[in-house]
Short mmCIF file of C-alpha atoms in Angstrom, two decimals:
data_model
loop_
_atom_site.label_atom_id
_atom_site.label_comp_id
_atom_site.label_asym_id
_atom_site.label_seq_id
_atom_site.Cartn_x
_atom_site.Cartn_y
_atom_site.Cartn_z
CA UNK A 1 0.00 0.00 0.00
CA UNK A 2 2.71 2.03 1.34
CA UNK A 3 4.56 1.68 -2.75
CA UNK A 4 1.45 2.27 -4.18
CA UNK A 5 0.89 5.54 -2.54
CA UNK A 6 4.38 6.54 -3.35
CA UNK A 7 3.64 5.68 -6.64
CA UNK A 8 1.21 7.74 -7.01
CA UNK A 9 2.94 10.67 -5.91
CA UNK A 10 5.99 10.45 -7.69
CA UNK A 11 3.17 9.92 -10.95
CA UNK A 12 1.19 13.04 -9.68
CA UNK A 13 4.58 14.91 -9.16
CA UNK A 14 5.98 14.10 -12.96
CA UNK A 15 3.25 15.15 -14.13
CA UNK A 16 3.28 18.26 -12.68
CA UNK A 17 6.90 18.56 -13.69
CA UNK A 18 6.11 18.35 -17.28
CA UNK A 19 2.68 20.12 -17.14
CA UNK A 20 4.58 23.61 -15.70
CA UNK A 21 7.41 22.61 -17.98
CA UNK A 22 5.31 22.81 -21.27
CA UNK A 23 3.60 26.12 -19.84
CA UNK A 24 6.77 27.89 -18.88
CA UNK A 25 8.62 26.86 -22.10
CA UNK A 26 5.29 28.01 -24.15
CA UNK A 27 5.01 31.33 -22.49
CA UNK A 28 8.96 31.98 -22.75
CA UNK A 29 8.49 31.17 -26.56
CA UNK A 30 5.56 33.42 -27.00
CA UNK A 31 6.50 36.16 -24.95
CA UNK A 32 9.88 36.04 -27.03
CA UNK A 33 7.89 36.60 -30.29
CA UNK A 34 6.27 39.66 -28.69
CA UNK A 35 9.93 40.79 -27.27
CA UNK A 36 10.96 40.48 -31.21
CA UNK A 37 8.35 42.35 -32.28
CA UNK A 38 8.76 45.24 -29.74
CA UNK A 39 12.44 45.74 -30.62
CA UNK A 40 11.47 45.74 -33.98
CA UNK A 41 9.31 48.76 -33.82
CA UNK A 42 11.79 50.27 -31.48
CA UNK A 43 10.24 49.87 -27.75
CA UNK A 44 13.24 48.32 -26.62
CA UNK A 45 16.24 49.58 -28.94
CA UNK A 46 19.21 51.05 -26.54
CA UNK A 47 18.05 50.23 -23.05
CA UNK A 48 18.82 53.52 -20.61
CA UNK A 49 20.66 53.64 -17.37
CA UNK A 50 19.59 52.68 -14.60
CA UNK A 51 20.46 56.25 -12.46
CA UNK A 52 18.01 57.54 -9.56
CA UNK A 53 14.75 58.85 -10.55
CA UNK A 54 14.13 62.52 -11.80
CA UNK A 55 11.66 65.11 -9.99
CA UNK A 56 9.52 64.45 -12.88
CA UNK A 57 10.18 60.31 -13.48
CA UNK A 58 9.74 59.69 -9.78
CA UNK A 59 6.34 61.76 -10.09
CA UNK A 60 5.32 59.25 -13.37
CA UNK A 61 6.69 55.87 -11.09
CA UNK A 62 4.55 57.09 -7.67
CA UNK A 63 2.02 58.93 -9.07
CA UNK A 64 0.88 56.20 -12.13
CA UNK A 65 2.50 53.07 -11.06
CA UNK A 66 3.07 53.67 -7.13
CA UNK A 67 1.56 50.59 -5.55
CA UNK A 68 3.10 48.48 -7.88
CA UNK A 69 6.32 49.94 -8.29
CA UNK A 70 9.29 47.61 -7.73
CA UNK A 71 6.89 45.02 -6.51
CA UNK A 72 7.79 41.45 -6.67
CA UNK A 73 6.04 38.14 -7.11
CA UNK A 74 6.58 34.38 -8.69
CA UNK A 75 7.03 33.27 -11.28
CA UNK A 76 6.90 37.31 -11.93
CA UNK A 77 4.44 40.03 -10.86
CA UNK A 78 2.71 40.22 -13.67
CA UNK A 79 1.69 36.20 -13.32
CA UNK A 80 1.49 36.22 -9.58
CA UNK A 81 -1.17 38.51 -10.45
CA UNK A 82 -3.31 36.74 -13.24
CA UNK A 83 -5.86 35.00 -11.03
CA UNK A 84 -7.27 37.54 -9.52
CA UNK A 85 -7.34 39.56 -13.06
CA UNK A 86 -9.27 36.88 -15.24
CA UNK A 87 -11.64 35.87 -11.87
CA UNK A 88 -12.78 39.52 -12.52
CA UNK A 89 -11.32 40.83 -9.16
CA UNK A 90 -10.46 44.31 -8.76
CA UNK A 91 -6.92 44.49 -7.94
CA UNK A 92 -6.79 47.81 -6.60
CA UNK A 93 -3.09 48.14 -7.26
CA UNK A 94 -3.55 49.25 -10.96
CA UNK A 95 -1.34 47.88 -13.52
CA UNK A 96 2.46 47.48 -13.15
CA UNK A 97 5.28 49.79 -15.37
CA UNK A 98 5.64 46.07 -17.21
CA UNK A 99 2.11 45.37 -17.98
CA UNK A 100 1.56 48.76 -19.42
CA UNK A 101 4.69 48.02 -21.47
CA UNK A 102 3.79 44.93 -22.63
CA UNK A 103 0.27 46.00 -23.43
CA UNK A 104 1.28 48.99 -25.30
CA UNK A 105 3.51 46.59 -27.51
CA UNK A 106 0.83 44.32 -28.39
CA UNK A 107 -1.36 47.44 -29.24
CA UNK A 108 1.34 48.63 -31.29
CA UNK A 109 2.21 45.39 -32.95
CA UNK A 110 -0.42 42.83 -33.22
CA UNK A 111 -4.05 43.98 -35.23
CA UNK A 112 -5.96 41.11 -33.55
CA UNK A 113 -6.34 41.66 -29.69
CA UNK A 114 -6.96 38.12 -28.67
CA UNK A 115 -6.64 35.65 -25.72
CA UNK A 116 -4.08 34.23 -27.48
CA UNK A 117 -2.50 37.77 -27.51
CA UNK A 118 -3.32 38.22 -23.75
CA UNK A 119 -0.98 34.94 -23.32
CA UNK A 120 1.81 37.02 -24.93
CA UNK A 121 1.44 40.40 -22.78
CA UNK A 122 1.61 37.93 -19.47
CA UNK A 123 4.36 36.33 -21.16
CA UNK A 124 6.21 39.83 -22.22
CA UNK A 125 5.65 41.37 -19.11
CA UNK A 126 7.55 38.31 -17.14
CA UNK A 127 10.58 38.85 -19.43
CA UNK A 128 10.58 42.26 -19.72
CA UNK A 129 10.52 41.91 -15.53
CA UNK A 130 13.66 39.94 -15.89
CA UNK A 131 15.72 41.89 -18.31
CA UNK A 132 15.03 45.37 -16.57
CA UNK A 133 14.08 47.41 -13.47
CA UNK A 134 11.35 49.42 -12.78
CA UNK A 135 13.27 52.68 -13.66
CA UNK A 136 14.63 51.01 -17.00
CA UNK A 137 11.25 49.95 -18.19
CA UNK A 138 9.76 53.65 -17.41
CA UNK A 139 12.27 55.03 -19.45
CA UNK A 140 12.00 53.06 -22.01
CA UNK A 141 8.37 53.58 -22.12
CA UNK A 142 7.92 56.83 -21.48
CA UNK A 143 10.37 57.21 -25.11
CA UNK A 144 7.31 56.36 -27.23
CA UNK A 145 4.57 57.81 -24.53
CA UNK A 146 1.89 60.69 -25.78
CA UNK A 147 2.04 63.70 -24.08
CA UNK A 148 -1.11 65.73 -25.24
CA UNK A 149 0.17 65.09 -28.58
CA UNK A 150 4.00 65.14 -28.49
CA UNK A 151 5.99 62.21 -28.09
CA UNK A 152 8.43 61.21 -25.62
CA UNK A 153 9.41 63.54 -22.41
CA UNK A 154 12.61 65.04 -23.97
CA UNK A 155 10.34 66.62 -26.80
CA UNK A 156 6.90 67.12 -24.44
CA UNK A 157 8.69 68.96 -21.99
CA UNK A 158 10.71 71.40 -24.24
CA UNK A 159 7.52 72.15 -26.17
CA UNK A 160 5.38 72.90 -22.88
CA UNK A 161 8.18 74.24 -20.36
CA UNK A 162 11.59 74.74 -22.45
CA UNK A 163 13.45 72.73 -20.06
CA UNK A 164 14.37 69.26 -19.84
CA UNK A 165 12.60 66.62 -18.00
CA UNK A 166 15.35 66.35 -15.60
CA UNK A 167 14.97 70.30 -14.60
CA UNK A 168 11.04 70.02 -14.05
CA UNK A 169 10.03 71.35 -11.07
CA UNK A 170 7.69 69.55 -8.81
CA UNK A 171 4.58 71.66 -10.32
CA UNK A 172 6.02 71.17 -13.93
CA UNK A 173 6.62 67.31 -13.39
CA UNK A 174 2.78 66.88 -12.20
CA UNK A 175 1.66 68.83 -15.64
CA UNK A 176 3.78 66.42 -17.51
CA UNK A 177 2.99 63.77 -15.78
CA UNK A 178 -0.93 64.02 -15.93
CA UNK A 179 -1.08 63.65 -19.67
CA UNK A 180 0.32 60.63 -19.65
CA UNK A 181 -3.28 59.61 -18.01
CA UNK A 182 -5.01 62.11 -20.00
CA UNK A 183 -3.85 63.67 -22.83
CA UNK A 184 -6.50 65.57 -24.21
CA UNK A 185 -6.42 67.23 -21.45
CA UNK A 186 -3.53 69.72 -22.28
CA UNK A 187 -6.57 71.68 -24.78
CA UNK A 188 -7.61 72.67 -21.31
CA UNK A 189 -6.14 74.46 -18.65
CA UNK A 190 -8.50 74.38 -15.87
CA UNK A 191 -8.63 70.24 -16.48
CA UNK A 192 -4.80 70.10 -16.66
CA UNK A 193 -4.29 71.99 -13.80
CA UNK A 194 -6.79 69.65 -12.13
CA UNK A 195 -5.53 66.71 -13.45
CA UNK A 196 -2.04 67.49 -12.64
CA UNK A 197 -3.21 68.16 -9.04
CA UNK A 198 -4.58 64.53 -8.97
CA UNK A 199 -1.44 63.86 -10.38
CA UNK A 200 0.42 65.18 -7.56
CA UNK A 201 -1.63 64.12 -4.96
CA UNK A 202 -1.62 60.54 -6.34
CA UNK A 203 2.31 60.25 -6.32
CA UNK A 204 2.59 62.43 -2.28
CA UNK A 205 0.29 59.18 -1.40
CA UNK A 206 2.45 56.77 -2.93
#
């Protein structure tokens, strides 16, 4: 009886085994198809540094990604977090720099927005987890970001302020920062201003 059982187990166990194997090795594959893709339309060319946050980039990490910022989980975040996303739970931690990455990608890159295509955000976000920081990622997302309209901070914030993003002020940052949440609202100043207070507030909480 006492074989049997550990029979069984070892069975149950191999089965396992191969089971997470095929998943892991699947979603690797997939989410290196969407990695392709991204570096291909240039989401990924020339990876920045990984220096200490900006006025202004530590305003976009706290006040847009705060509660998930540098967060960790297994096999990544992103997957630690798909259970309670497809059960139709409200995580109330928003969406990590990664998943916004990965889902901007797929926009960008794939015409059919699938489950299949859901698979290979998941699957991007892990690797793009693995191969860069928080502070990486943001950069490198932020490059191809709209900004009521402009692209990218170097180009947003010389239009708006005629500075760079690293010389922002903490007023100027939260400005920036808000139309990355809502650009259209830049046609209006008493909704920017708002927004950009929200903005603010958001990333003091965080």
């Amino acid at each position: 009886m006492i074989r049997l059982l550990i029979r069984l187990v070892t069975l149950v166990l191999t089965v396992a085994v191969i089971v997470f194997a095929g998943v892991f090795g699947y979603g690797w594959y997939v989410g290196g198809q969407a990695m392709y893709k991204g570096e291909a339309a240039g989401w990924l060319r020339s990876a920045p540094d990984e220096a200490a946050l900006s006025v202004f980039e530590t305003t976009v990490a706290k006040g847009i990604f705060g509660a998930t910022w540098g967060e960790t989980g297994f096999p990544c975040r992103t997957a630690a977090r798909f259970g309670l996303h497809y059960l139709g739970q409200t995580d109330r931690r928003g969406l990590s720099i990664s998943q916004v990455m990965a889902r901007d990608i797929a926009y960008e890159t794939e015409a059919d927005q699938s489950l299949n295509s859901q698979v290979r955000q998941l699957s991007l976000a892990c690797l793009l987890e693995s191969r860069h920081i928080d502070t990486a990622l943001l950069r490198l997302w932020m490059r191809k970001a709209n900004f009521g309209g402009v692209t990218g901070p170097d180009d947003a914030a010389q239009a708006m302020f005629q500075k760079a993003p690293s010389e922002l002020m903490a007023a100027e940052s939260a400005k920036l920062a808000a139309l990355l949440s809502w650009p259209d609202s830049r046609g209006n100043a008493n909704q920017w201003d708002a927004r950009a207070q929200r903005m603010a507030d958001a990333a003091a909480a965080n």
